[in-house]
């Protein structure tokens, strides 16, 4: 019974972690875009694209 509970918790937690990572990433993307509009748009956009591509690879 305990192992079933633990496995359920683990499956839920991994799903939640993926969800939270997506939320955090979208929040970072939004904040990056907002700062990019305030400052040099081109360089920050390029930096964001490069970091995004790095994250997608992994």
PDB file of N, CA and C in Angstrom:
ATOM      1  N   UNK A   1       0.826  -1.203   0.000  1.00  0.00           N
ATOM      2  CA  UNK A   1       0.000   0.000   0.000  1.00  0.00           C
ATOM      3  C   UNK A   1       0.869   1.266   0.000  1.00  0.00           C
ATOM      4  N   UNK A   2       1.912   1.250   0.830  1.00  0.00           N
ATOM      5  CA  UNK A   2       2.792   2.416   0.891  1.00  0.00           C
ATOM      6  C   UNK A   2       3.509   2.639  -0.434  1.00  0.00           C
ATOM      7  N   UNK A   3       3.963   1.549  -1.070  1.00  0.00           N
ATOM      8  CA  UNK A   3       4.673   1.691  -2.344  1.00  0.00           C
ATOM      9  C   UNK A   3       3.751   2.264  -3.415  1.00  0.00           C
ATOM     10  N   UNK A   4       2.486   1.847  -3.414  1.00  0.00           N
ATOM     11  CA  UNK A   4       1.514   2.390  -4.371  1.00  0.00           C
ATOM     12  C   UNK A   4       1.347   3.892  -4.165  1.00  0.00           C
ATOM     13  N   UNK A   5       1.209   4.291  -2.909  1.00  0.00           N
ATOM     14  CA  UNK A   5       1.058   5.710  -2.577  1.00  0.00           C
ATOM     15  C   UNK A   5       2.278   6.500  -3.034  1.00  0.00           C
ATOM     16  N   UNK A   6       3.461   5.952  -2.757  1.00  0.00           N
ATOM     17  CA  UNK A   6       4.706   6.636  -3.128  1.00  0.00           C
ATOM     18  C   UNK A   6       4.806   6.776  -4.645  1.00  0.00           C
ATOM     19  N   UNK A   7       4.477   5.694  -5.367  1.00  0.00           N
ATOM     20  CA  UNK A   7       4.558   5.757  -6.827  1.00  0.00           C
ATOM     21  C   UNK A   7       3.559   6.764  -7.383  1.00  0.00           C
ATOM     22  N   UNK A   8       2.364   6.808  -6.793  1.00  0.00           N
ATOM     23  CA  UNK A   8       1.364   7.800  -7.211  1.00  0.00           C
ATOM     24  C   UNK A   8       1.885   9.215  -6.986  1.00  0.00           C
ATOM     25  N   UNK A   9       2.477   9.436  -5.815  1.00  0.00           N
ATOM     26  CA  UNK A   9       3.025  10.751  -5.501  1.00  0.00           C
ATOM     27  C   UNK A   9       4.116  11.131  -6.486  1.00  0.00           C
ATOM     28  N   UNK A  10       4.970  10.148  -6.824  1.00  0.00           N
ATOM     29  CA  UNK A  10       6.062  10.427  -7.752  1.00  0.00           C
ATOM     30  C   UNK A  10       5.537  10.772  -9.139  1.00  0.00           C
ATOM     31  N   UNK A  11       4.546  10.021  -9.621  1.00  0.00           N
ATOM     32  CA  UNK A  11       4.001  10.287 -10.955  1.00  0.00           C
ATOM     33  C   UNK A  11       3.346  11.664 -10.995  1.00  0.00           C
ATOM     34  N   UNK A  12       2.620  11.998  -9.940  1.00  0.00           N
ATOM     35  CA  UNK A  12       1.975  13.310  -9.866  1.00  0.00           C
ATOM     36  C   UNK A  12       3.029  14.411  -9.794  1.00  0.00           C
ATOM     37  N   UNK A  13       4.071  14.194  -8.979  1.00  0.00           N
ATOM     38  CA  UNK A  13       5.087  15.227  -8.790  1.00  0.00           C
ATOM     39  C   UNK A  13       5.852  15.488 -10.086  1.00  0.00           C
ATOM     40  N   UNK A  14       6.196  14.427 -10.828  1.00  0.00           N
ATOM     41  CA  UNK A  14       6.924  14.631 -12.078  1.00  0.00           C
ATOM     42  C   UNK A  14       6.062  15.398 -13.069  1.00  0.00           C
ATOM     43  N   UNK A  15       4.776  15.073 -13.130  1.00  0.00           N
ATOM     44  CA  UNK A  15       3.857  15.797 -14.014  1.00  0.00           C
ATOM     45  C   UNK A  15       3.770  17.262 -13.592  1.00  0.00           C
ATOM     46  N   UNK A  16       3.643  17.495 -12.294  1.00  0.00           N
ATOM     47  CA  UNK A  16       3.569  18.864 -11.777  1.00  0.00           C
ATOM     48  C   UNK A  16       4.851  19.624 -12.074  1.00  0.00           C
ATOM     49  N   UNK A  17       5.996  18.948 -11.918  1.00  0.00           N
ATOM     50  CA  UNK A  17       7.287  19.594 -12.177  1.00  0.00           C
ATOM     51  C   UNK A  17       7.363  20.046 -13.630  1.00  0.00           C
ATOM     52  N   UNK A  18       6.957  19.176 -14.554  1.00  0.00           N
ATOM     53  CA  UNK A  18       6.946  19.557 -15.966  1.00  0.00           C
ATOM     54  C   UNK A  18       6.053  20.765 -16.188  1.00  0.00           C
ATOM     55  N   UNK A  19       4.890  20.749 -15.558  1.00  0.00           N
ATOM     56  CA  UNK A  19       3.942  21.859 -15.686  1.00  0.00           C
ATOM     57  C   UNK A  19       4.542  23.150 -15.136  1.00  0.00           C
ATOM     58  N   UNK A  20       5.172  23.050 -13.956  1.00  0.00           N
ATOM     59  CA  UNK A  20       5.775  24.234 -13.344  1.00  0.00           C
ATOM     60  C   UNK A  20       6.920  24.764 -14.193  1.00  0.00           C
ATOM     61  N   UNK A  21       7.730  23.849 -14.764  1.00  0.00           N
ATOM     62  CA  UNK A  21       8.826  24.282 -15.623  1.00  0.00           C
ATOM     63  C   UNK A  21       8.302  25.054 -16.822  1.00  0.00           C
ATOM     64  N   UNK A  22       7.206  24.557 -17.422  1.00  0.00           N
ATOM     65  CA  UNK A  22       6.602  25.274 -18.551  1.00  0.00           C
ATOM     66  C   UNK A  22       6.128  26.658 -18.116  1.00  0.00           C
ATOM     67  N   UNK A  23       5.503  26.714 -16.942  1.00  0.00           N
ATOM     68  CA  UNK A  23       5.022  27.995 -16.437  1.00  0.00           C
ATOM     69  C   UNK A  23       6.156  28.972 -16.180  1.00  0.00           C
ATOM     70  N   UNK A  24       7.223  28.466 -15.537  1.00  0.00           N
ATOM     71  CA  UNK A  24       8.384  29.307 -15.244  1.00  0.00           C
ATOM     72  C   UNK A  24       9.021  29.788 -16.538  1.00  0.00           C
ATOM     73  N   UNK A  25       9.134  28.870 -17.517  1.00  0.00           N
ATOM     74  CA  UNK A  25       9.777  29.236 -18.777  1.00  0.00           C
ATOM     75  C   UNK A  25       8.967  30.290 -19.519  1.00  0.00           C
ATOM     76  N   UNK A  26       7.649  30.122 -19.551  1.00  0.00           N
ATOM     77  CA  UNK A  26       6.800  31.107 -20.234  1.00  0.00           C
ATOM     78  C   UNK A  26       6.875  32.455 -19.522  1.00  0.00           C
ATOM     79  N   UNK A  27       6.950  32.420 -18.183  1.00  0.00           N
ATOM     80  CA  UNK A  27       7.092  33.660 -17.414  1.00  0.00           C
ATOM     81  C   UNK A  27       8.414  34.348 -17.740  1.00  0.00           C
ATOM     82  N   UNK A  28       9.496  33.556 -17.817  1.00  0.00           N
ATOM     83  CA  UNK A  28      10.804  34.107 -18.169  1.00  0.00           C
ATOM     84  C   UNK A  28      10.783  34.688 -19.574  1.00  0.00           C
ATOM     85  N   UNK A  29      10.112  33.979 -20.489  1.00  0.00           N
ATOM     86  CA  UNK A  29      10.016  34.463 -21.865  1.00  0.00           C
ATOM     87  C   UNK A  29       9.296  35.804 -21.905  1.00  0.00           C
ATOM     88  N   UNK A  30       8.221  35.907 -21.140  1.00  0.00           N
ATOM     89  CA  UNK A  30       7.443  37.147 -21.094  1.00  0.00           C
ATOM     90  C   UNK A  30       8.269  38.288 -20.514  1.00  0.00           C
ATOM     91  N   UNK A  31       8.943  38.032 -19.397  1.00  0.00           N
ATOM     92  CA  UNK A  31       9.746  39.075 -18.755  1.00  0.00           C
ATOM     93  C   UNK A  31      10.910  39.486 -19.654  1.00  0.00           C
ATOM     94  N   UNK A  32      11.515  38.492 -20.336  1.00  0.00           N
ATOM     95  CA  UNK A  32      12.609  38.791 -21.258  1.00  0.00           C
ATOM     96  C   UNK A  32      12.114  39.681 -22.383  1.00  0.00           C
ATOM     97  N   UNK A  33      10.935  39.361 -22.903  1.00  0.00           N
ATOM     98  CA  UNK A  33      10.364  40.169 -23.990  1.00  0.00           C
ATOM     99  C   UNK A  33      10.075  41.593 -23.515  1.00  0.00           C
ATOM    100  N   UNK A  34       9.554  41.724 -22.297  1.00  0.00           N
ATOM    101  CA  UNK A  34       9.242  43.053 -21.753  1.00  0.00           C
ATOM    102  C   UNK A  34      10.510  43.881 -21.572  1.00  0.00           C
ATOM    103  N   UNK A  35      11.568  43.263 -21.044  1.00  0.00           N
ATOM    104  CA  UNK A  35      12.829  43.996 -20.876  1.00  0.00           C
ATOM    105  C   UNK A  35      13.438  44.317 -22.236  1.00  0.00           C
ATOM    106  N   UNK A  36      13.236  43.415 -23.198  1.00  0.00           N
ATOM    107  CA  UNK A  36      13.777  43.637 -24.540  1.00  0.00           C
ATOM    108  C   UNK A  36      13.151  44.866 -25.184  1.00  0.00           C
ATOM    109  N   UNK A  37      11.866  45.081 -24.941  1.00  0.00           N
ATOM    110  CA  UNK A  37      11.211  46.261 -25.505  1.00  0.00           C
ATOM    111  C   UNK A  37      11.730  47.530 -24.836  1.00  0.00           C
ATOM    112  N   UNK A  38      12.113  47.424 -23.560  1.00  0.00           N
ATOM    113  CA  UNK A  38      12.628  48.595 -22.849  1.00  0.00           C
ATOM    114  C   UNK A  38      14.054  48.931 -23.296  1.00  0.00           C
ATOM    115  N   UNK A  39      14.902  47.907 -23.454  1.00  0.00           N
ATOM    116  CA  UNK A  39      16.316  48.114 -23.763  1.00  0.00           C
ATOM    117  C   UNK A  39      16.602  47.749 -25.219  1.00  0.00           C
ATOM    118  N   UNK A  40      17.847  47.432 -25.511  1.00  0.00           N
ATOM    119  CA  UNK A  40      18.208  47.045 -26.876  1.00  0.00           C
ATOM    120  C   UNK A  40      17.450  45.782 -27.257  1.00  0.00           C
ATOM    121  N   UNK A  41      16.518  45.924 -28.162  1.00  0.00           N
ATOM    122  CA  UNK A  41      15.644  44.800 -28.501  1.00  0.00           C
ATOM    123  C   UNK A  41      16.408  43.711 -29.238  1.00  0.00           C
ATOM    124  N   UNK A  42      17.229  44.095 -30.193  1.00  0.00           N
ATOM    125  CA  UNK A  42      17.882  43.121 -31.072  1.00  0.00           C
ATOM    126  C   UNK A  42      18.784  42.159 -30.292  1.00  0.00           C
ATOM    127  N   UNK A  43      19.691  42.702 -29.472  1.00  0.00           N
ATOM    128  CA  UNK A  43      20.665  41.852 -28.793  1.00  0.00           C
ATOM    129  C   UNK A  43      19.988  40.931 -27.783  1.00  0.00           C
ATOM    130  N   UNK A  44      19.040  41.478 -27.015  1.00  0.00           N
ATOM    131  CA  UNK A  44      18.347  40.654 -26.027  1.00  0.00           C
ATOM    132  C   UNK A  44      17.518  39.571 -26.698  1.00  0.00           C
ATOM    133  N   UNK A  45      16.918  39.915 -27.840  1.00  0.00           N
ATOM    134  CA  UNK A  45      16.128  38.919 -28.560  1.00  0.00           C
ATOM    135  C   UNK A  45      17.034  37.791 -29.044  1.00  0.00           C
ATOM    136  N   UNK A  46      18.203  38.151 -29.571  1.00  0.00           N
ATOM    137  CA  UNK A  46      19.147  37.137 -30.034  1.00  0.00           C
ATOM    138  C   UNK A  46      19.604  36.253 -28.880  1.00  0.00           C
ATOM    139  N   UNK A  47      19.886  36.867 -27.730  1.00  0.00           N
ATOM    140  CA  UNK A  47      20.287  36.108 -26.547  1.00  0.00           C
ATOM    141  C   UNK A  47      19.187  35.141 -26.134  1.00  0.00           C
ATOM    142  N   UNK A  48      17.955  35.618 -26.153  1.00  0.00           N
ATOM    143  CA  UNK A  48      16.832  34.774 -25.761  1.00  0.00           C
ATOM    144  C   UNK A  48      16.660  33.614 -26.730  1.00  0.00           C
ATOM    145  N   UNK A  49      16.801  33.884 -28.030  1.00  0.00           N
ATOM    146  CA  UNK A  49      16.658  32.824 -29.035  1.00  0.00           C
ATOM    147  C   UNK A  49      17.740  31.769 -28.833  1.00  0.00           C
ATOM    148  N   UNK A  50      18.978  32.209 -28.586  1.00  0.00           N
ATOM    149  CA  UNK A  50      20.075  31.255 -28.401  1.00  0.00           C
ATOM    150  C   UNK A  50      19.847  30.402 -27.153  1.00  0.00           C
ATOM    151  N   UNK A  51      19.404  31.023 -26.054  1.00  0.00           N
ATOM    152  CA  UNK A  51      19.144  30.257 -24.833  1.00  0.00           C
ATOM    153  C   UNK A  51      17.962  29.317 -25.033  1.00  0.00           C
ATOM    154  N   UNK A  52      16.962  29.778 -25.782  1.00  0.00           N
ATOM    155  CA  UNK A  52      15.795  28.943 -26.063  1.00  0.00           C
ATOM    156  C   UNK A  52      16.207  27.707 -26.852  1.00  0.00           C
ATOM    157  N   UNK A  53      17.058  27.895 -27.868  1.00  0.00           N
ATOM    158  CA  UNK A  53      17.524  26.771 -28.675  1.00  0.00           C
ATOM    159  C   UNK A  53      18.345  25.805 -27.826  1.00  0.00           C
ATOM    160  N   UNK A  54      19.151  26.335 -26.912  1.00  0.00           N
ATOM    161  CA  UNK A  54      19.928  25.480 -26.009  1.00  0.00           C
ATOM    162  C   UNK A  54      19.001  24.636 -25.144  1.00  0.00           C
ATOM    163  N   UNK A  55      17.937  25.257 -24.623  1.00  0.00           N
ATOM    164  CA  UNK A  55      16.992  24.537 -23.769  1.00  0.00           C
ATOM    165  C   UNK A  55      16.234  23.483 -24.556  1.00  0.00           C
ATOM    166  N   UNK A  56      15.903  23.796 -25.808  1.00  0.00           N
ATOM    167  CA  UNK A  56      15.146  22.844 -26.623  1.00  0.00           C
ATOM    168  C   UNK A  56      15.982  21.600 -26.906  1.00  0.00           C
ATOM    169  N   UNK A  57      17.298  21.788 -27.088  1.00  0.00           N
ATOM    170  CA  UNK A  57      18.177  20.655 -27.397  1.00  0.00           C
ATOM    171  C   UNK A  57      18.166  19.622 -26.278  1.00  0.00           C
ATOM    172  N   UNK A  58      18.089  20.071 -25.018  1.00  0.00           N
ATOM    173  CA  UNK A  58      18.136  19.142 -23.881  1.00  0.00           C
ATOM    174  C   UNK A  58      16.781  18.580 -23.515  1.00  0.00           C
TER     175      UNK A  58
END
